[in-house]
Amino acid sequence: MSDLPESRRAAVRRGSRARIVLWIVLALVLLLIVAVAWVGVRGLLAKRHLEQSVALVGTLRSQITDGDASAAQRTAKQLEDHASSARSLTSDPIWSAAQITPFFGSNLRAVREVAVIVDQVAAGAVRPVTEVIGDLNQDALAPKGGRIELQPLVDAQPSVARATKTLAKASGEADAIDTSATLSPVTSAVNQLRNALGSVTEQATTVNKVLQLAPAMLGHDGARDYVLLFQNNAELRAGGGIPGAVALLQARDGAIALANQAAGSSFGPYDKPVLPLSAATTSLYGDITGRYMQDVNLTPRFDVTGALAREMWKQEFGQQVDGVLAIDPVTLGYILRATGPVQLPTGDTLTSDNAAKLLLSDVYAKYPDPTVQDAFFASAASAVFDKVSSGEFDTKAFIGALTEGTKDGRLRLWSADEAEQKQIAGTAVAGTLPTASAQTREFGVYLNDGTAAKMDYYLDKKVSVGSSICRKDGRPTSVVEVTLKNTAPADAATSLPRYVTGGGDFGTEPGKIKTLMAVYAPPGAIYLGASQDGKGAALQTVMDGEHPVAQIQTLLAPGESTTFRVAFLGEAKFAKAGVQAESTPGVRQTKVEPLRFDCAEPVPVG
């Protein structure tokens, strides 16, 4: 080597270094191929485990619905094993290193985040719930000997609370996954996870609130007493219907009974509101809201209704109750699907098919005396409650009835305990005003009878809501459309009982229906205008707290209908949110329909 010329030796050294570099490059390529294969194989395995997890969720849901606790626990264990395996397969150093590579890295990172979330949900939500599901099956929740066993509910509280917290955290983490550069299948999987977690988290939050509240409110920690308002939808109030009958609902360690029933008309009138009313409540609904039990729900704010009803009960009977519950005959009809028919003291048979018609229409022809009508209404409610208290009903159908009544806005609950009321607030039974969020902007359509009779049995309504962004500043314009129709027979003035038509005694011609309609927008909205049947409409505008309100009165003869449109300007930060509306539940509650609103259309003015 030493005999070689210097130039030759330099060439040899360069060749050696080149071979070394080549071997290093080849080694790196080989490692990269191995790493890609490693990640690919583990990715396929992780995909299979995640798919198995998804399949098992459906199985688990069916088992829980069927109350098969042992099968649910076995399925939960399988789900946890698959989720844990998927997480393990996507958490080794090679996978972690591959996450920083261009293009593929964002996909690998998203897959790993999905695996981590599924594993967290399996261990922190599914497992604790299935551990207590055996004590929470439907039969366990049915009264036995007139009493619901509350201890299983108490025992389940920590597990369900833990599961709800885990789901909320997982939902937030799923929303935070970056899918801006992921492939379509990965993006789709992430979106499916987000949607599933959002739905399940919302349901779990509701169940958790019920579970945390129910034992105490049913008397586990001491006797509870509630005022129960039986709302009559044939004479509408914003919160449902006029409280025709009122009763005391007693809860004693899971045993529920009705006592001390009274007619709603027997409370008041009081010389002045029993509690101070806001200026908006007085302006919109009058001080009668606080002077008559039959008017406490003129306002859609059930927290106001509850406090007023509680105070009136105290002034009448000297008893301070723990809360207020409202229910209507339509919900009693739903419950009768679970209990079967009940016999009333009058000899009438109350069924799921005839409950609304019998209690809201036929009773007035059959029993002309208002005192007898109130007694009939109270006896019907009492008979249904007695049947429920006995435990002689289909539990699944009963839960379905309460769910349907709540969804319709027919069940309301208010607690005088501030901590409990905070838990109730925001749930479907709370009776709160519309809100706005990044997901949804809510509107409210609330109807109050102005006929002072029972003609609202014949009042039909249709509600639609739509929104478009028509301004450069990005603020959305939302339109609520309401159609009201009087479906009473043409000869209603003479064919219907005087008690139903009002007989003209309160300023409304018999057969006609007078209605006060208040349309509420969420906080931050601005009233733009309104129209009636395509023409400008004169109405009252006022703020109820932070909520813009437009209220208008209508008078309809049999067969007549009218359509209102009310427009509001929303906040730009909620421009992409969907829109929906709630409305006063009449005898028939219709689904809110989407409204096509084009920016080229003139905004209602008036």
Coordinates of C-alpha atoms in Angstrom, one line a residue:
M1 CA 0.0 0.0 0.0
S2 CA 2.9 2.3 0.9
D3 CA 4.4 1.6 -2.6
L4 CA 1.3 3.0 -4.3
P5 CA 1.3 6.6 -5.4
E6 CA -0.3 9.1 -3.2
S7 CA -3.1 9.7 -5.7
R8 CA -3.8 5.9 -5.8
R9 CA -4.0 5.7 -2.0
A10 CA -6.4 8.7 -1.9
A11 CA -8.6 7.0 -4.4
V12 CA -8.7 3.8 -2.3
R13 CA -9.6 5.8 0.8
R14 CA -12.4 7.5 -1.1
G15 CA -13.7 4.2 -2.4
S16 CA -13.7 2.8 1.2
R17 CA -15.6 5.8 2.5
A18 CA -18.1 5.5 -0.4
R19 CA -18.7 1.9 0.4
I20 CA -19.1 2.7 4.1
V21 CA -21.6 5.5 3.1
L22 CA -23.4 3.1 0.7
W23 CA -23.6 0.4 3.5
I24 CA -24.9 3.0 5.9
V25 CA -27.5 4.2 3.3
L26 CA -28.5 0.6 2.6
A27 CA -28.8 -0.1 6.3
L28 CA -31.0 3.0 6.8
V29 CA -33.2 2.0 3.8
L30 CA -33.5 -1.5 5.3
L31 CA -34.4 -0.1 8.7
L32 CA -36.9 2.2 7.0
I33 CA -38.4 -0.7 5.1
V34 CA -38.5 -2.8 8.3
A35 CA -40.0 0.2 10.2
V36 CA -42.6 0.7 7.5
A37 CA -43.5 -3.0 7.5
W38 CA -43.5 -2.9 11.3
V39 CA -45.8 0.0 11.4
G40 CA -47.9 -1.4 8.6
V41 CA -48.4 -4.8 10.3
R42 CA -49.1 -3.3 13.7
G43 CA -51.4 -0.8 12.0
L44 CA -53.4 -3.6 10.4
L45 CA -53.6 -5.5 13.7
A46 CA -54.6 -2.3 15.5
K47 CA -57.3 -1.7 12.9
R48 CA -58.7 -5.2 13.5
H49 CA -58.8 -4.6 17.2
L50 CA -60.5 -1.3 16.8
E51 CA -63.1 -2.8 14.4
Q52 CA -63.7 -5.6 17.0
S53 CA -64.2 -2.9 19.6
V54 CA -66.8 -1.1 17.5
A55 CA -68.7 -4.4 16.9
L56 CA -68.7 -5.2 20.6
V57 CA -70.2 -1.8 21.4
G58 CA -73.3 -2.8 19.5
T59 CA -73.5 -6.2 21.3
L60 CA -72.9 -4.5 24.7
R61 CA -75.7 -2.0 24.1
S62 CA -78.2 -4.8 23.3
Q63 CA -77.1 -6.7 26.4
I64 CA -77.5 -3.7 28.7
T65 CA -80.9 -2.9 27.1
D66 CA -82.0 -6.5 27.8
G67 CA -80.7 -6.4 31.3
D68 CA -78.3 -9.3 30.8
A69 CA -75.7 -8.2 33.3
S70 CA -73.4 -11.2 33.2
A71 CA -73.2 -11.2 29.4
A72 CA -72.6 -7.4 29.4
Q73 CA -69.7 -7.9 31.8
R74 CA -68.1 -10.5 29.6
T75 CA -68.5 -8.4 26.5
A76 CA -67.0 -5.4 28.4
K77 CA -64.0 -7.5 29.2
Q78 CA -63.5 -8.4 25.5
L79 CA -63.9 -4.8 24.5
E80 CA -61.3 -3.7 27.0
D81 CA -58.9 -6.4 25.8
H82 CA -59.2 -5.3 22.2
A83 CA -59.0 -1.6 23.0
S84 CA -55.9 -2.2 25.2
S85 CA -54.2 -4.2 22.3
A86 CA -55.0 -1.5 19.8
R87 CA -53.4 1.1 22.1
S88 CA -50.3 -1.1 22.7
L89 CA -49.8 -1.7 19.0
T90 CA -49.7 2.0 18.3
S91 CA -47.5 3.1 21.2
D92 CA -44.1 1.5 20.6
P93 CA -41.0 3.7 19.8
I94 CA -41.1 2.9 16.0
W95 CA -44.7 4.0 15.7
S96 CA -43.9 7.2 17.7
A97 CA -41.0 8.0 15.5
A98 CA -43.0 7.4 12.4
Q99 CA -45.5 10.0 13.6
I100 CA -43.1 12.8 12.7
T101 CA -42.7 11.7 9.0
P102 CA -44.3 13.9 6.4
F103 CA -47.8 12.9 5.1
F104 CA -48.1 9.6 6.8
G105 CA -47.2 11.0 10.3
S106 CA -50.5 12.9 10.7
N107 CA -52.5 9.7 9.9
L108 CA -50.4 7.5 12.3
R109 CA -50.8 10.2 15.0
A110 CA -54.6 10.3 14.5
V111 CA -54.9 6.5 14.6
R112 CA -52.9 6.3 17.8
E113 CA -55.1 9.0 19.4
V114 CA -58.2 7.1 18.4
A115 CA -56.8 3.9 20.0
V116 CA -55.9 5.8 23.2
I117 CA -59.4 7.3 23.5
V118 CA -61.1 4.0 22.9
D119 CA -58.9 2.3 25.5
Q120 CA -59.7 5.1 28.0
V121 CA -63.4 4.7 27.4
A122 CA -63.3 0.9 27.7
A123 CA -61.4 1.0 31.0
G124 CA -62.8 4.2 32.5
A125 CA -66.5 4.2 31.4
V126 CA -67.6 0.8 30.1
R127 CA -66.1 -1.3 32.8
P128 CA -67.4 0.7 35.8
V129 CA -70.9 0.9 34.3
T130 CA -71.1 -2.9 33.6
E131 CA -70.0 -3.6 37.1
V132 CA -73.1 -2.0 38.5
I133 CA -75.6 -2.8 35.6
G134 CA -76.9 -5.9 37.4
D135 CA -78.3 -3.7 40.2
L136 CA -79.7 -1.2 37.8
N137 CA -81.8 -3.3 35.4
Q138 CA -85.3 -2.3 34.6
D139 CA -87.0 -4.7 37.0
A140 CA -84.9 -3.4 39.9
L141 CA -86.2 0.1 39.4
A142 CA -89.9 -1.0 39.5
P143 CA -91.7 -0.4 42.9
K144 CA -92.1 -3.6 45.0
G145 CA -94.7 -3.3 47.7
G146 CA -95.2 0.3 46.8
R147 CA -91.6 1.2 47.2
I148 CA -88.5 1.6 44.9
E149 CA -85.3 0.1 46.4
L150 CA -83.0 3.2 46.4
Q151 CA -79.8 1.7 47.8
P152 CA -78.7 0.2 44.4
L153 CA -79.0 3.7 42.9
V154 CA -76.8 5.1 45.7
D155 CA -74.3 2.4 45.3
A156 CA -74.0 3.0 41.5
Q157 CA -73.5 6.8 41.8
P158 CA -69.6 6.7 42.0
S159 CA -69.2 4.4 39.0
V160 CA -71.6 6.3 36.8
A161 CA -70.1 9.6 37.8
R162 CA -66.6 8.2 36.9
A163 CA -67.9 6.9 33.6
T164 CA -69.5 10.3 32.7
K165 CA -66.3 12.2 33.6
T166 CA -64.3 9.8 31.4
L167 CA -66.7 10.1 28.5
A168 CA -66.6 13.9 28.7
K169 CA -62.8 14.0 28.7
A170 CA -62.7 11.5 25.8
S171 CA -65.2 13.5 23.8
G172 CA -63.0 16.6 24.2
E173 CA -59.9 14.8 23.2
A174 CA -61.6 13.4 20.1
D175 CA -62.7 16.9 19.1
A176 CA -59.1 18.0 19.4
I177 CA -57.7 15.3 17.0
D178 CA -56.1 17.1 14.0
T179 CA -57.6 15.7 10.8
S180 CA -56.5 18.6 8.5
A181 CA -54.0 16.4 6.7
T182 CA -55.3 12.9 7.2
L183 CA -56.5 10.5 4.6
S184 CA -60.3 10.1 4.0
P185 CA -60.7 6.8 5.8
V186 CA -58.9 8.1 8.9
T187 CA -60.9 11.3 8.9
S188 CA -64.1 9.3 8.6
A189 CA -63.1 7.1 11.5
V190 CA -62.3 10.1 13.7
N191 CA -65.6 11.8 12.8
Q192 CA -67.5 8.6 13.7
L193 CA -65.7 8.5 17.0
R194 CA -66.6 12.2 17.7
N195 CA -70.3 11.7 16.8
A196 CA -70.6 8.5 18.9
L197 CA -68.8 10.1 21.9
G198 CA -70.9 13.3 21.7
S199 CA -74.2 11.3 21.7
V200 CA -73.1 8.9 24.4
T201 CA -71.7 11.7 26.6
E202 CA -74.9 13.7 26.4
Q203 CA -76.9 10.6 27.4
A204 CA -74.5 9.6 30.1
T205 CA -74.6 13.2 31.6
T206 CA -78.4 13.0 31.8
V207 CA -78.3 9.5 33.4
N208 CA -75.7 10.6 35.8
K209 CA -77.7 13.7 36.9
V210 CA -80.8 11.5 37.4
L211 CA -78.8 9.0 39.4
Q212 CA -77.2 11.7 41.6
L213 CA -80.6 13.3 42.2
A214 CA -83.1 10.5 42.3
P215 CA -82.3 8.9 45.7
A216 CA -82.4 12.1 47.7
M217 CA -85.5 13.4 45.8
L218 CA -87.3 10.1 46.4
G219 CA -86.7 10.4 50.1
H220 CA -83.6 8.3 50.7
D221 CA -82.1 10.9 53.1
G222 CA -85.3 12.0 54.6
A223 CA -89.0 12.6 53.6
R224 CA -89.7 14.8 50.6
D225 CA -92.9 16.7 49.6
Y226 CA -93.7 18.2 46.2
V227 CA -96.5 20.2 44.7
L228 CA -97.8 18.3 41.7
L229 CA -99.4 20.5 39.0
F230 CA -101.8 18.6 36.6
Q231 CA -101.7 20.9 33.5
N232 CA -104.7 21.0 31.2
N233 CA -103.6 21.5 27.6
A234 CA -107.2 22.4 26.5
E235 CA -106.5 25.9 28.0
L236 CA -102.9 26.6 27.1
R237 CA -100.2 28.2 29.2
A238 CA -96.7 28.8 28.0
G239 CA -95.4 26.0 30.3
G240 CA -98.1 23.5 29.1
G241 CA -101.6 24.0 30.3
I242 CA -103.7 25.6 33.1
P243 CA -103.1 23.8 36.4
G244 CA -106.6 22.4 36.7
A245 CA -105.8 20.2 39.8
V246 CA -103.0 20.4 42.3
A247 CA -101.8 17.7 44.7
L248 CA -99.2 16.9 47.3
L249 CA -96.7 14.2 46.2
Q250 CA -95.0 12.6 49.1
A251 CA -91.8 10.6 48.8
R252 CA -90.7 8.4 51.7
D253 CA -87.6 6.3 51.2
G254 CA -88.7 5.3 47.7
A255 CA -92.4 5.1 48.5
I256 CA -94.5 7.6 46.5
A257 CA -98.1 8.7 47.3
L258 CA -100.5 11.4 46.4
A259 CA -102.3 13.4 49.1
N260 CA -104.2 16.6 49.8
Q261 CA -105.6 17.2 46.3
A262 CA -107.2 20.6 45.5
A263 CA -108.5 22.4 42.5
G264 CA -106.2 25.0 40.9
S265 CA -109.0 27.5 41.1
S266 CA -109.1 27.3 44.9
F267 CA -105.7 29.1 45.2
G268 CA -106.1 32.9 45.1
P269 CA -106.7 35.4 43.8
Y270 CA -104.1 37.0 46.1
D271 CA -104.1 40.8 46.5
K272 CA -100.6 41.0 45.1
P273 CA -98.1 38.5 43.6
V274 CA -97.0 36.0 46.3
L275 CA -93.4 36.6 45.2
P276 CA -91.8 39.6 43.4
L277 CA -92.1 39.3 39.6
S278 CA -89.6 40.7 37.1
A279 CA -90.6 43.7 35.0
A280 CA -90.5 41.5 31.9
T281 CA -92.8 38.9 33.4
T282 CA -95.3 41.5 34.4
S283 CA -95.1 43.3 31.1
L284 CA -95.5 40.1 29.0
Y285 CA -97.9 38.1 31.2
G286 CA -99.3 40.4 33.9
D287 CA -99.1 40.3 37.6
I288 CA -101.8 37.6 37.6
T289 CA -98.8 35.2 37.1
G290 CA -98.2 35.6 40.8
R291 CA -101.7 36.0 42.0
Y292 CA -103.5 32.8 40.6
M293 CA -102.3 29.2 40.8
Q294 CA -103.9 28.7 37.4
D295 CA -101.6 31.4 35.9
V296 CA -98.2 30.5 37.5
N297 CA -97.1 28.9 34.2
L298 CA -98.0 31.8 31.9
T299 CA -94.2 32.3 31.8
P300 CA -92.1 29.5 30.2
R301 CA -89.6 29.8 33.0
F302 CA -90.4 26.8 35.1
D303 CA -88.1 28.0 37.9
V304 CA -90.4 31.0 38.3
T305 CA -93.5 28.8 38.0
G306 CA -92.1 26.4 40.7
A307 CA -91.3 29.1 43.2
L308 CA -94.7 30.7 42.8
A309 CA -96.6 27.4 43.1
R310 CA -94.6 26.5 46.2
E311 CA -95.3 29.8 47.9
M312 CA -99.0 29.6 47.1
W313 CA -99.2 26.1 48.6
K314 CA -97.5 27.4 51.7
Q315 CA -100.0 30.3 52.0
E316 CA -102.9 27.9 51.6
F317 CA -101.7 25.0 53.7
G318 CA -98.9 26.4 55.8
Q319 CA -96.5 23.7 54.4
Q320 CA -93.1 24.4 52.8
V321 CA -92.6 21.8 50.1
D322 CA -89.3 20.7 48.6
G323 CA -90.1 21.3 44.9
V324 CA -92.7 21.3 42.1
L325 CA -93.5 18.8 39.4
A326 CA -95.8 19.3 36.4
I327 CA -97.5 16.6 34.2
D328 CA -100.3 16.6 31.7
P329 CA -103.1 14.2 30.5
V330 CA -101.1 13.4 27.3
T331 CA -98.3 12.0 29.4
L332 CA -100.8 10.1 31.5
G333 CA -101.9 8.5 28.2
Y334 CA -98.3 7.5 27.5
I335 CA -98.0 6.0 31.0
L336 CA -101.2 4.0 30.5
R337 CA -99.4 2.1 27.7
A338 CA -97.2 0.7 30.5
T339 CA -99.9 0.2 33.2
G340 CA -102.8 -0.8 31.1
P341 CA -106.3 0.6 31.6
V342 CA -107.5 2.0 34.9
Q343 CA -111.0 2.2 36.4
L344 CA -112.2 5.6 37.7
P345 CA -114.6 6.1 40.6
T346 CA -117.1 7.5 38.0
G347 CA -117.2 4.1 36.2
D348 CA -115.2 5.4 33.2
T349 CA -112.3 3.4 31.9
L350 CA -109.1 5.4 31.2
T351 CA -106.9 3.9 28.5
S352 CA -103.8 5.1 26.5
D353 CA -106.1 5.6 23.5
N354 CA -108.8 7.7 25.2
A355 CA -106.9 9.6 27.9
A356 CA -106.4 12.9 26.1
K357 CA -109.8 13.0 24.5
L358 CA -111.6 12.0 27.7
L359 CA -109.7 14.3 30.0
L360 CA -109.4 17.3 27.6
S361 CA -112.7 17.2 25.7
D362 CA -115.4 14.6 26.5
V363 CA -115.3 15.4 30.2
Y364 CA -116.9 18.9 29.6
A365 CA -119.9 17.4 27.9
K366 CA -120.2 14.5 30.3
Y367 CA -119.8 16.5 33.5
P368 CA -120.9 20.2 33.0
D369 CA -120.1 21.2 36.6
P370 CA -116.5 22.6 36.8
T371 CA -116.2 21.2 40.4
V372 CA -117.0 17.7 39.2
Q373 CA -114.6 18.2 36.2
D374 CA -111.7 19.1 38.6
A375 CA -112.5 16.1 40.8
F376 CA -112.6 13.8 37.7
F377 CA -109.3 15.1 36.5
A378 CA -107.7 14.6 40.0
S379 CA -109.2 11.1 40.3
A380 CA -107.8 10.1 36.9
A381 CA -104.3 11.2 37.9
S382 CA -104.6 9.5 41.3
A383 CA -105.7 6.2 39.7
V384 CA -102.7 6.2 37.4
F385 CA -100.3 7.0 40.2
D386 CA -101.8 4.2 42.3
K387 CA -101.1 1.8 39.5
V388 CA -97.6 3.0 39.1
S389 CA -96.9 2.8 42.9
S390 CA -98.1 -0.8 43.0
G391 CA -95.4 -1.8 40.5
E392 CA -97.9 -3.4 38.2
F393 CA -96.6 -2.0 34.9
D394 CA -94.1 -2.7 32.1
T395 CA -91.0 -1.0 33.3
K396 CA -89.5 -0.6 29.8
A397 CA -92.7 0.9 28.5
F398 CA -92.9 3.2 31.6
I399 CA -89.4 4.6 31.0
G400 CA -90.4 5.1 27.4
A401 CA -93.5 7.0 28.4
L402 CA -91.5 9.3 30.7
T403 CA -88.9 9.8 28.0
E404 CA -91.5 10.7 25.4
G405 CA -93.3 13.1 27.8
T406 CA -90.0 14.8 28.6
K407 CA -89.1 15.1 24.9
D408 CA -92.5 16.7 24.2
G409 CA -91.9 19.2 27.0
R410 CA -94.8 17.8 29.1
L411 CA -92.8 17.0 32.2
R412 CA -91.3 19.7 34.3
L413 CA -89.3 19.6 37.6
W414 CA -88.1 22.3 39.9
S415 CA -86.3 21.9 43.3
A416 CA -86.2 24.4 46.1
D417 CA -82.7 23.1 47.0
E418 CA -80.2 25.3 45.1
A419 CA -77.6 22.5 44.6
E420 CA -80.3 20.1 43.2
Q421 CA -81.7 22.9 41.0
K422 CA -78.2 23.5 39.5
Q423 CA -78.2 19.8 38.5
I424 CA -81.6 20.0 37.0
A425 CA -80.9 23.2 35.1
G426 CA -80.1 22.5 31.4
T427 CA -81.9 19.2 31.3
A428 CA -85.0 18.6 29.4
V429 CA -87.3 18.7 32.5
A430 CA -86.0 22.1 33.7
G431 CA -88.2 24.3 31.5
T432 CA -85.4 26.9 30.8
L433 CA -85.3 29.5 28.1
P434 CA -83.5 29.0 24.8
T435 CA -79.7 29.1 24.7
A436 CA -77.0 29.5 22.0
S437 CA -73.8 27.5 21.6
A438 CA -71.3 26.6 18.9
Q439 CA -73.5 23.6 18.1
T440 CA -77.1 24.9 18.4
R441 CA -79.0 28.2 18.5
E442 CA -82.4 27.6 20.2
F443 CA -85.7 29.5 19.8
G444 CA -88.9 29.2 21.8
V445 CA -92.5 29.5 20.7
Y446 CA -94.8 29.8 23.7
L447 CA -98.6 29.9 23.6
N448 CA -101.0 31.3 26.2
D449 CA -104.8 31.0 25.9
G450 CA -106.7 34.3 25.7
T451 CA -110.2 32.8 25.3
A452 CA -110.5 31.9 29.1
A453 CA -112.1 28.6 28.1
K454 CA -111.1 25.1 26.8
M455 CA -110.9 25.8 23.0
D456 CA -107.2 25.0 22.7
Y457 CA -108.2 21.3 22.3
Y458 CA -108.9 22.4 18.7
L459 CA -105.8 24.5 18.2
D460 CA -103.2 23.1 15.9
K461 CA -99.7 24.6 15.4
K462 CA -96.8 24.1 13.0
V463 CA -93.4 25.5 13.8
S464 CA -90.5 25.8 11.4
V465 CA -87.1 27.5 11.8
G466 CA -84.3 28.3 9.4
S467 CA -81.2 30.5 9.2
S468 CA -78.9 32.1 6.6
I469 CA -75.8 34.3 6.7
C470 CA -76.8 37.3 4.7
R471 CA -74.5 40.0 6.0
K472 CA -70.8 40.9 5.4
D473 CA -70.2 40.8 9.2
G474 CA -71.1 37.1 9.3
R475 CA -74.1 37.5 11.6
P476 CA -76.8 35.0 10.8
T477 CA -80.4 35.9 10.2
S478 CA -82.8 33.4 11.7
V479 CA -86.6 33.2 10.9
V480 CA -89.1 31.4 13.0
E481 CA -92.4 30.5 11.2
V482 CA -95.5 29.6 13.2
T483 CA -98.9 28.5 11.7
L484 CA -101.9 28.4 14.0
K485 CA -105.2 26.9 13.0
N486 CA -108.6 26.6 14.6
T487 CA -109.8 23.0 13.8
A488 CA -113.1 23.3 15.8
P489 CA -116.3 22.4 13.9
A490 CA -118.0 25.2 12.0
D491 CA -120.9 25.2 14.4
A492 CA -118.7 25.2 17.5
A493 CA -120.5 28.1 19.0
T494 CA -123.6 26.0 19.5
S495 CA -122.4 22.4 19.3
L496 CA -119.7 22.6 22.0
P497 CA -120.4 23.0 25.7
R498 CA -120.5 26.6 27.0
Y499 CA -117.7 25.8 29.4
V500 CA -115.5 24.9 26.4
T501 CA -116.3 28.0 24.2
G502 CA -116.5 30.4 27.1
G503 CA -119.9 31.5 26.0
G504 CA -118.7 35.0 25.1
D505 CA -118.4 35.8 28.9
F506 CA -114.7 36.8 28.6
G507 CA -114.8 38.9 25.4
T508 CA -114.3 36.2 22.8
E509 CA -117.1 35.2 20.5
P510 CA -118.0 31.5 21.0
G511 CA -116.2 29.1 18.7
K512 CA -113.2 31.5 18.2
I513 CA -109.8 30.9 19.7
K514 CA -107.8 33.8 21.1
T515 CA -104.1 33.1 21.5
L516 CA -101.1 35.1 22.8
M517 CA -97.9 33.8 21.1
A518 CA -94.4 34.8 22.4
V519 CA -91.4 34.0 20.3
Y520 CA -88.1 33.9 22.3
A521 CA -84.6 34.2 20.8
P522 CA -81.4 33.2 22.6
P523 CA -79.2 35.7 24.4
G524 CA -77.2 38.0 22.1
A525 CA -79.9 38.0 19.4
I526 CA -81.5 41.2 18.0
Y527 CA -85.2 41.4 16.9
L528 CA -85.5 42.4 13.3
G529 CA -89.2 42.2 12.4
A530 CA -92.3 40.1 12.0
S531 CA -95.0 39.5 9.5
Q532 CA -98.5 37.9 9.5
D533 CA -99.7 36.2 6.4
G534 CA -97.1 38.1 4.4
K535 CA -97.9 41.5 5.7
G536 CA -96.3 43.6 8.5
A537 CA -97.4 42.7 11.9
A538 CA -97.9 44.9 15.0
L539 CA -96.6 43.2 18.1
Q540 CA -95.0 43.7 21.5
T541 CA -91.3 43.5 21.8
V542 CA -89.5 43.3 25.1
M543 CA -86.4 41.7 26.7
D544 CA -87.0 38.9 29.2
G545 CA -83.6 39.0 30.9
E546 CA -81.1 38.5 28.1
H547 CA -83.7 37.1 25.7
P548 CA -85.4 39.2 23.0
V549 CA -89.1 38.4 22.9
A550 CA -91.8 39.2 20.2
Q551 CA -95.4 38.7 21.4
I552 CA -98.5 38.9 19.2
Q553 CA -102.2 38.1 19.7
T554 CA -104.4 36.3 17.2
L555 CA -108.1 35.5 17.0
L556 CA -109.2 32.6 14.8
A557 CA -112.7 31.4 13.8
P558 CA -113.4 27.7 13.1
G559 CA -111.4 26.7 10.0
E560 CA -109.2 29.8 10.0
S561 CA -105.5 29.7 10.1
T562 CA -102.7 32.3 10.2
T563 CA -98.9 32.2 9.7
F564 CA -96.4 34.4 11.5
R565 CA -92.8 34.9 10.6
V566 CA -90.4 36.5 13.2
A567 CA -86.8 37.3 12.3
F568 CA -83.8 37.8 14.6
L569 CA -80.2 38.6 14.0
G570 CA -77.7 36.3 15.7
E571 CA -74.1 36.6 16.9
A572 CA -71.4 35.9 14.3
K573 CA -69.6 33.5 16.7
F574 CA -72.5 31.1 16.5
A575 CA -73.1 31.5 12.7
K576 CA -72.3 27.9 11.9
A577 CA -74.5 26.5 14.6
G578 CA -77.6 24.6 13.7
V579 CA -81.0 26.1 14.7
Q580 CA -83.9 24.4 16.5
A581 CA -87.0 25.4 18.4
E582 CA -89.1 24.2 21.3
S583 CA -92.8 25.0 21.7
T584 CA -95.6 24.8 24.2
P585 CA -97.0 21.2 24.1
G586 CA -100.6 21.2 23.2
V587 CA -102.9 18.3 22.9
R588 CA -100.9 17.4 19.8
Q589 CA -97.2 18.1 19.7
T590 CA -95.8 18.5 16.2
K591 CA -92.1 18.1 15.2
V592 CA -90.3 21.3 14.4
E593 CA -89.5 21.4 10.7
P594 CA -86.5 23.0 8.9
L595 CA -87.4 26.3 7.2
R596 CA -85.8 27.3 3.9
F597 CA -84.8 30.9 4.2
D598 CA -83.0 32.5 1.3
C599 CA -81.1 35.8 1.7
A600 CA -83.0 37.0 -1.5
E601 CA -86.2 36.8 0.5
P602 CA -87.3 40.0 2.3
V603 CA -86.8 39.9 6.0
P604 CA -90.1 40.2 7.9
V605 CA -90.7 43.8 9.0
G606 CA -93.3 45.2 11.3

